[in-house]
Short mmCIF file of C-alpha atoms in Angstrom, two decimals:
data_model
loop_
_atom_site.label_atom_id
_atom_site.label_comp_id
_atom_site.label_asym_id
_atom_site.label_seq_id
_atom_site.Cartn_x
_atom_site.Cartn_y
_atom_site.Cartn_z
CA MET A 1 38.66 46.57 -9.97
CA ARG A 2 41.05 45.65 -7.87
CA ILE A 3 40.24 42.33 -5.09
CA ASP A 4 42.26 42.36 -2.49
CA TRP A 5 42.49 39.46 0.11
CA ARG A 6 45.02 40.09 2.26
CA VAL A 7 45.33 39.73 5.50
CA THR A 8 46.31 42.21 8.18
CA PRO A 9 48.77 42.21 10.70
CA ALA A 10 45.94 42.97 12.91
CA ALA A 11 44.76 39.82 11.83
CA LEU A 12 46.74 37.03 11.72
CA ALA A 13 47.87 38.25 15.75
CA VAL A 14 45.07 37.20 16.21
CA ALA A 15 44.47 34.60 14.42
CA GLY A 16 47.43 33.11 16.71
CA LEU A 17 45.41 33.53 19.45
CA MET A 18 42.38 32.24 18.83
CA GLY A 19 41.78 28.49 21.05
CA ALA A 20 40.07 25.98 19.52
CA ALA A 21 36.50 25.20 19.10
CA GLY A 22 34.16 25.07 21.67
CA PRO A 23 30.63 23.90 22.95
CA ALA A 24 28.93 25.70 20.05
CA GLN A 25 31.10 24.72 17.45
CA ALA A 26 30.84 21.34 17.77
CA GLN A 27 27.02 20.59 17.28
CA ASP A 28 24.80 21.84 14.98
CA PHE A 29 25.02 26.00 15.69
CA THR A 30 20.92 26.46 15.22
CA GLY A 31 19.58 23.80 15.87
CA GLY A 32 17.19 23.28 12.69
CA LYS A 33 16.54 26.58 12.43
CA ASN A 34 16.85 29.12 9.80
CA MET A 35 19.47 32.82 10.37
CA ARG A 36 19.12 36.00 9.60
CA ILE A 37 21.07 38.33 8.68
CA VAL A 38 19.01 42.50 8.71
CA VAL A 39 21.03 44.50 6.07
CA GLY A 40 19.86 47.50 7.29
CA SER A 41 19.02 49.98 4.31
CA SER A 42 17.03 49.37 1.38
CA ALA A 43 17.37 46.90 -1.56
CA GLY A 44 19.94 47.32 -4.50
CA ALA A 45 22.13 48.77 -2.77
CA GLY A 46 26.71 48.28 -1.67
CA PHE A 47 24.98 46.61 1.38
CA ASP A 48 22.21 44.40 1.05
CA ALA A 49 24.82 43.44 -2.26
CA PHE A 50 27.05 41.87 0.52
CA GLY A 51 24.48 41.60 2.21
CA ARG A 52 22.51 38.46 0.70
CA MET A 53 26.83 37.87 -0.65
CA VAL A 54 26.94 36.62 3.14
CA GLY A 55 24.99 34.96 3.40
CA ARG A 56 24.63 32.92 -0.31
CA HIS A 57 28.19 31.04 1.48
CA LEU A 58 28.23 32.14 5.65
CA GLY A 59 26.07 29.20 6.35
CA ALA A 60 28.50 26.28 4.34
CA ASN A 61 30.86 27.71 7.24
CA ILE A 62 28.42 27.35 10.43
CA PRO A 63 28.01 23.56 12.00
CA GLY A 64 24.91 22.16 10.73
CA LYS A 65 25.26 24.99 7.33
CA PRO A 66 21.86 26.67 8.25
CA SER A 67 20.15 28.67 5.69
CA ILE A 68 20.29 31.90 6.03
CA VAL A 69 17.23 35.00 5.42
CA VAL A 70 17.96 37.92 4.29
CA SER A 71 16.39 40.81 4.55
CA ASN A 72 15.19 44.61 4.49
CA MET A 73 15.38 47.01 7.19
CA PRO A 74 16.39 50.64 5.95
CA GLY A 75 15.57 54.09 8.10
CA ALA A 76 17.60 56.40 9.70
CA GLY A 77 21.13 55.72 8.53
CA SER A 78 20.86 51.16 9.82
CA LEU A 79 20.41 53.02 13.03
CA LYS A 80 16.50 51.02 13.42
CA ALA A 81 18.34 47.81 12.23
CA VAL A 82 20.75 48.31 14.64
CA GLN A 83 18.46 48.67 17.77
CA SER A 84 16.29 45.99 16.61
CA LEU A 85 18.80 43.79 18.41
CA LYS A 86 17.48 44.77 21.26
CA ALA A 87 14.37 42.77 20.67
CA ALA A 88 15.93 39.82 18.69
CA PRO A 89 17.04 36.28 19.90
CA ALA A 90 20.61 36.01 21.59
CA ASP A 91 21.34 33.22 20.16
CA GLY A 92 23.47 34.16 17.00
CA THR A 93 20.58 33.05 14.21
CA TYR A 94 19.89 37.47 13.91
CA MET A 95 23.15 38.75 12.49
CA VAL A 96 22.47 42.78 11.42
CA LEU A 97 25.19 44.63 8.89
CA PHE A 98 24.70 47.91 9.11
CA ASN A 99 26.08 51.42 8.58
CA PRO A 100 29.49 52.43 10.68
CA GLY A 101 28.64 55.90 10.10
CA ALA A 102 25.85 55.26 13.00
CA VAL A 103 29.22 53.96 15.52
CA LEU A 104 31.19 57.54 15.39
CA ASN A 105 27.04 59.29 15.91
CA SER A 106 26.67 57.17 18.66
CA LEU A 107 30.20 59.36 19.69
CA LEU A 108 29.42 63.25 18.48
CA GLN A 109 25.85 62.29 19.80
CA PRO A 110 25.14 59.97 21.93
CA LYS A 111 21.68 61.86 23.10
CA LYS A 112 20.03 61.03 19.63
CA VAL A 113 22.00 57.73 18.63
CA LYS A 114 21.60 55.64 22.06
CA VAL A 115 23.45 52.80 21.03
CA ASN A 116 27.05 52.29 22.85
CA PHE A 117 29.66 49.86 20.31
CA THR A 118 31.80 49.36 23.28
CA LYS A 119 28.89 47.12 25.29
CA GLU A 120 26.15 46.75 23.14
CA VAL A 121 27.28 44.47 20.64
CA HIS A 122 29.71 41.78 19.39
CA PHE A 123 31.76 42.73 16.00
CA ILE A 124 31.24 39.17 13.70
CA GLY A 125 33.44 41.01 11.37
CA SER A 126 33.99 43.70 8.45
CA ALA A 127 33.51 42.79 4.60
CA THR A 128 35.83 44.84 3.34
CA ALA A 129 36.78 48.46 3.81
CA ASP A 130 35.25 51.98 2.44
CA ALA A 131 36.87 53.81 -0.64
CA ARG A 132 34.77 57.17 -0.29
CA VAL A 133 34.33 60.14 -3.10
CA CYS A 134 32.16 62.95 -3.60
CA HIS A 135 31.39 62.97 -7.18
CA ALA A 136 29.18 66.32 -9.36
CA TRP A 137 26.19 65.58 -12.31
CA HIS A 138 27.74 67.49 -15.02
CA THR A 139 25.91 70.00 -14.45
CA THR A 140 26.72 71.06 -12.51
CA GLY A 141 30.29 71.71 -13.67
CA VAL A 142 31.85 70.86 -10.52
CA LYS A 143 35.72 69.11 -11.20
CA THR A 144 37.47 70.07 -8.09
CA LEU A 145 37.24 71.17 -5.12
CA GLN A 146 37.60 74.78 -5.60
CA ASP A 147 34.88 74.37 -8.35
CA LEU A 148 32.23 73.39 -5.23
CA LEU A 149 33.80 75.96 -3.01
CA LYS A 150 32.51 79.05 -5.89
CA ARG A 151 28.94 77.26 -4.99
CA LYS A 152 26.13 79.07 -4.42
CA GLN A 153 24.56 75.46 -3.98
CA PHE A 154 25.31 71.69 -4.42
CA THR A 155 22.75 69.63 -3.03
CA THR A 156 22.92 66.27 -2.17
CA GLY A 157 20.76 63.60 -0.09
CA HIS A 158 21.18 60.67 2.60
CA THR A 159 18.75 58.39 4.37
CA GLY A 160 19.55 59.89 7.48
CA ASN A 161 22.20 62.57 9.99
CA THR A 162 24.39 59.15 11.19
CA ALA A 163 24.94 57.93 7.54
CA ALA A 164 28.60 58.30 5.94
CA THR A 165 27.06 60.01 2.94
CA TYR A 166 26.15 62.09 5.12
CA ILE A 167 29.56 62.85 7.42
CA ASP A 168 31.69 62.62 3.35
CA ALA A 169 29.44 66.02 2.29
CA ALA A 170 29.13 67.26 5.70
CA ILE A 171 32.77 67.05 5.93
CA LEU A 172 33.45 69.57 2.35
CA LYS A 173 30.03 71.40 3.77
CA ASN A 174 31.59 72.89 8.16
CA VAL A 175 35.27 72.17 7.12
CA PHE A 176 36.19 73.24 4.42
CA GLY A 177 32.92 75.41 3.63
CA ALA A 178 31.36 74.32 0.84
CA LYS A 179 27.52 75.27 0.19
CA ILE A 180 25.71 72.04 0.43
CA LYS A 181 22.18 71.66 0.94
CA GLN A 182 21.95 68.05 2.46
CA ILE A 183 18.47 66.52 3.13
CA VAL A 184 17.91 63.92 4.37
CA GLY A 185 14.59 61.19 4.02
CA TYR A 186 16.01 58.25 1.36
CA PRO A 187 15.53 54.60 1.35
CA GLY A 188 18.68 54.31 -0.20
CA ALA A 189 21.36 54.27 -2.23
CA THR A 190 19.79 53.48 -5.38
CA GLU A 191 16.92 56.01 -4.78
CA GLN A 192 19.75 58.60 -4.14
CA ARG A 193 21.06 58.00 -8.16
CA LEU A 194 17.81 57.94 -8.75
CA ALA A 195 17.13 60.98 -7.14
CA VAL A 196 20.94 62.20 -9.57
CA GLU A 197 19.50 61.80 -12.33
CA ARG A 198 16.65 63.55 -11.80
CA GLY A 199 18.59 66.30 -11.39
CA GLU A 200 16.35 66.71 -7.62
CA LEU A 201 20.67 66.32 -6.29
CA ASP A 202 23.39 67.75 -8.01
CA GLY A 203 25.72 65.13 -6.67
CA ASP A 204 26.05 62.92 -3.79
CA CYS A 205 29.05 61.70 -1.91
CA GLY A 206 29.50 56.78 -0.79
CA THR A 207 31.72 54.55 -1.05
CA TRP A 208 33.40 54.72 -4.14
CA GLU A 209 31.61 52.12 -6.01
CA SER A 210 28.14 53.29 -5.57
CA VAL A 211 29.47 55.22 -8.33
CA PRO A 212 27.58 53.70 -11.59
CA ALA A 213 30.03 52.20 -14.07
CA ASN A 214 28.27 54.01 -16.78
CA TRP A 215 28.32 57.25 -14.93
CA ILE A 216 32.12 58.42 -15.28
CA LYS A 217 32.29 56.41 -18.53
CA ASP A 218 29.99 57.80 -20.12
CA LYS A 219 31.42 61.08 -18.26
CA LYS A 220 27.87 62.63 -16.25
CA THR A 221 29.21 63.09 -13.33
CA THR A 222 33.13 63.47 -11.45
CA ILE A 223 34.69 61.90 -9.26
CA PHE A 224 35.85 65.27 -7.47
CA ILE A 225 37.28 63.64 -3.88
CA ARG A 226 38.76 61.80 -1.81
CA ILE A 227 36.76 61.59 1.76
CA SER A 228 38.71 58.35 3.14
CA LYS A 229 42.58 56.75 3.00
CA VAL A 230 40.67 53.45 1.72
CA ASN A 231 42.26 53.58 -2.26
CA VAL A 232 42.06 51.95 -5.49
CA PRO A 233 43.65 52.27 -8.26
CA GLU A 234 41.11 53.19 -9.83
CA LEU A 235 40.64 56.67 -8.44
CA LYS A 236 44.52 57.03 -9.03
CA GLY A 237 45.09 61.09 -9.15
CA VAL A 238 42.03 62.12 -7.66
CA PRO A 239 43.52 64.35 -4.14
CA HIS A 240 42.27 63.25 -0.81
CA VAL A 241 40.55 66.23 0.90
CA SER A 242 44.05 65.98 3.79
CA GLU A 243 45.10 67.27 0.79
CA PHE A 244 43.50 70.43 1.89
CA ALA A 245 43.17 71.11 5.23
CA ASN A 246 45.86 72.18 8.10
CA ALA A 247 46.86 70.30 11.02
CA GLU A 248 43.76 71.10 12.58
CA GLN A 249 41.65 69.98 10.14
CA LYS A 250 43.54 66.61 9.65
CA LYS A 251 42.63 64.87 13.10
CA ILE A 252 39.00 66.41 12.96
CA ILE A 253 38.69 64.48 9.40
CA ASP A 254 40.54 61.43 10.49
CA LEU A 255 37.93 61.16 13.71
CA LEU A 256 35.24 61.46 11.25
CA THR A 257 36.70 58.68 9.03
CA THR A 258 38.16 55.78 10.75
CA HIS A 259 34.96 53.61 10.32
CA ASN A 260 35.18 53.49 6.95
CA LEU A 261 38.32 50.89 7.90
CA MET A 262 34.72 48.93 8.67
CA PHE A 263 32.23 50.26 5.89
CA ARG A 264 30.36 46.28 5.98
CA PRO A 265 30.54 45.62 9.28
CA PHE A 266 28.13 42.33 10.52
CA ILE A 267 26.87 42.51 14.39
CA VAL A 268 25.24 40.13 16.88
CA SER A 269 23.66 41.35 19.93
CA SER A 270 25.50 41.86 23.47
CA LYS A 271 23.37 39.46 24.73
CA VAL A 272 24.58 36.65 22.39
CA PRO A 273 27.26 34.16 23.82
CA MET A 274 30.86 34.69 23.65
CA ASP A 275 30.89 31.10 22.02
CA LYS A 276 28.96 31.92 19.61
CA VAL A 277 30.21 34.64 18.95
CA LYS A 278 33.41 32.77 17.99
CA VAL A 279 31.55 30.19 15.89
CA LEU A 280 30.54 33.30 13.53
CA ARG A 281 33.64 34.98 13.68
CA ASP A 282 35.44 31.64 13.21
CA ALA A 283 32.35 31.26 10.08
CA PHE A 284 33.49 34.99 8.81
CA TRP A 285 36.32 34.60 8.61
CA LYS A 286 36.37 31.15 6.47
CA THR A 287 33.92 32.33 4.08
CA ILE A 288 35.50 36.23 3.23
CA GLN A 289 38.85 33.94 2.68
CA SER A 290 36.55 31.13 0.44
CA GLU A 291 37.39 31.11 -3.51
CA PRO A 292 32.62 30.37 -3.52
CA PHE A 293 33.09 33.71 -2.08
CA ARG A 294 36.18 34.89 -4.09
CA ALA A 295 34.55 34.20 -7.31
CA ASP A 296 30.55 35.28 -6.30
CA ALA A 297 32.24 39.11 -5.57
CA LYS A 298 34.72 38.77 -8.71
CA LYS A 299 30.73 38.24 -10.88
CA SER A 300 29.44 41.41 -8.59
CA LYS A 301 31.66 43.11 -9.34
CA ARG A 302 32.43 43.73 -5.45
CA GLY A 303 35.88 44.02 -4.36
CA ILE A 304 37.18 43.42 -0.90
CA ILE A 305 39.78 45.59 0.89
CA ASP A 306 41.14 44.76 3.50
CA PRO A 307 38.57 42.67 5.44
CA LEU A 308 38.81 42.82 8.85
CA ARG A 309 37.38 40.47 12.45
CA GLY A 310 35.07 40.36 14.63
CA GLU A 311 38.43 40.46 17.10
CA ASP A 312 39.76 43.77 14.94
CA LEU A 313 37.33 45.20 15.07
CA THR A 314 36.28 45.37 18.43
CA LYS A 315 40.18 47.31 18.84
CA LEU A 316 39.12 49.84 16.02
CA VAL A 317 35.31 50.85 18.43
CA ALA A 318 36.99 50.96 20.69
CA ASN A 319 40.55 53.78 20.24
CA LEU A 320 37.11 55.73 18.87
CA TYR A 321 35.58 56.02 21.71
CA ALA A 322 38.70 56.84 23.46
CA ALA A 323 39.37 59.94 21.22
CA PRO A 324 41.06 63.15 23.06
CA LYS A 325 38.12 64.60 24.62
CA ASP A 326 38.24 68.04 23.36
CA LEU A 327 38.30 67.03 19.44
CA ILE A 328 35.25 65.47 19.67
CA PRO A 329 32.87 68.53 19.80
CA LYS A 330 34.86 69.80 17.47
CA ALA A 331 34.26 67.35 14.73
CA ALA A 332 30.84 67.24 16.52
CA ALA A 333 29.75 70.45 14.61
CA ALA A 334 31.91 69.44 11.62
CA VAL A 335 29.32 67.13 10.21
CA LYS A 336 26.14 69.11 12.04
#
């Protein structure tokens, strides 16, 4: 597994603009209180693992070295956790790790996902980008996109229709015409994997790391398509979905998959003062690059691909919200 610790040019540019530490950095950041990281997924899944891994190391890089308590708040594709920020303290002690599919859906379904990610949150950083795939259980006989398109039905499971996994499968369903039945309501990836093994689901979509290694080794499942442009050596030979798309479809796919560049995003409420946001952003970036965190990631077999600073996430989301107006309804139709 590749663990990539490269700093992107954009991140270096932002780093060069960082000024001196503000008042919040010169003293105990929390005033003796514990910090909280709320993970918007069930325990045992990839988001949970990253949340707990960051929780183990982030405190060491925050003034006062506060203890960090990690808890889970699954629901609605992690939107429940995001919305909990509205009642959170405004002192920087409450962070949320959420599924970035919610960012896209706030643009495509603003009446349903009532969060403006350019105004209501501050981005602290993202631990990794996301190499997303879809895979099919061996009993289905699906080994390629063409095989999928021939099936009368293929069932996938999701936490909600704002989840990135839902978007992945919806692209195959609505852009390419695959007959996919999408079932929502699963607490997280752990429960979805169990449903695949039971035969309740025909396969699934998600981060490639969420596909159990023994499933691939024992040929129990086949990764047949890449959804995001983020790639890793282990997926060599697996085609990207855009290879089968026309020019218009490629634009839709690009809009629907941009959020994969910020796969493990940490946020706080926009009510948190910017001097405290800066402390958290600096601490997060230092943590991601630290030797203890790297060792933990390697031990946990969690790849780190192009992490992003909070400032870069802010720009990325702003660009997403600035998408051409005529493209948004087309993209929205593709994920219904």
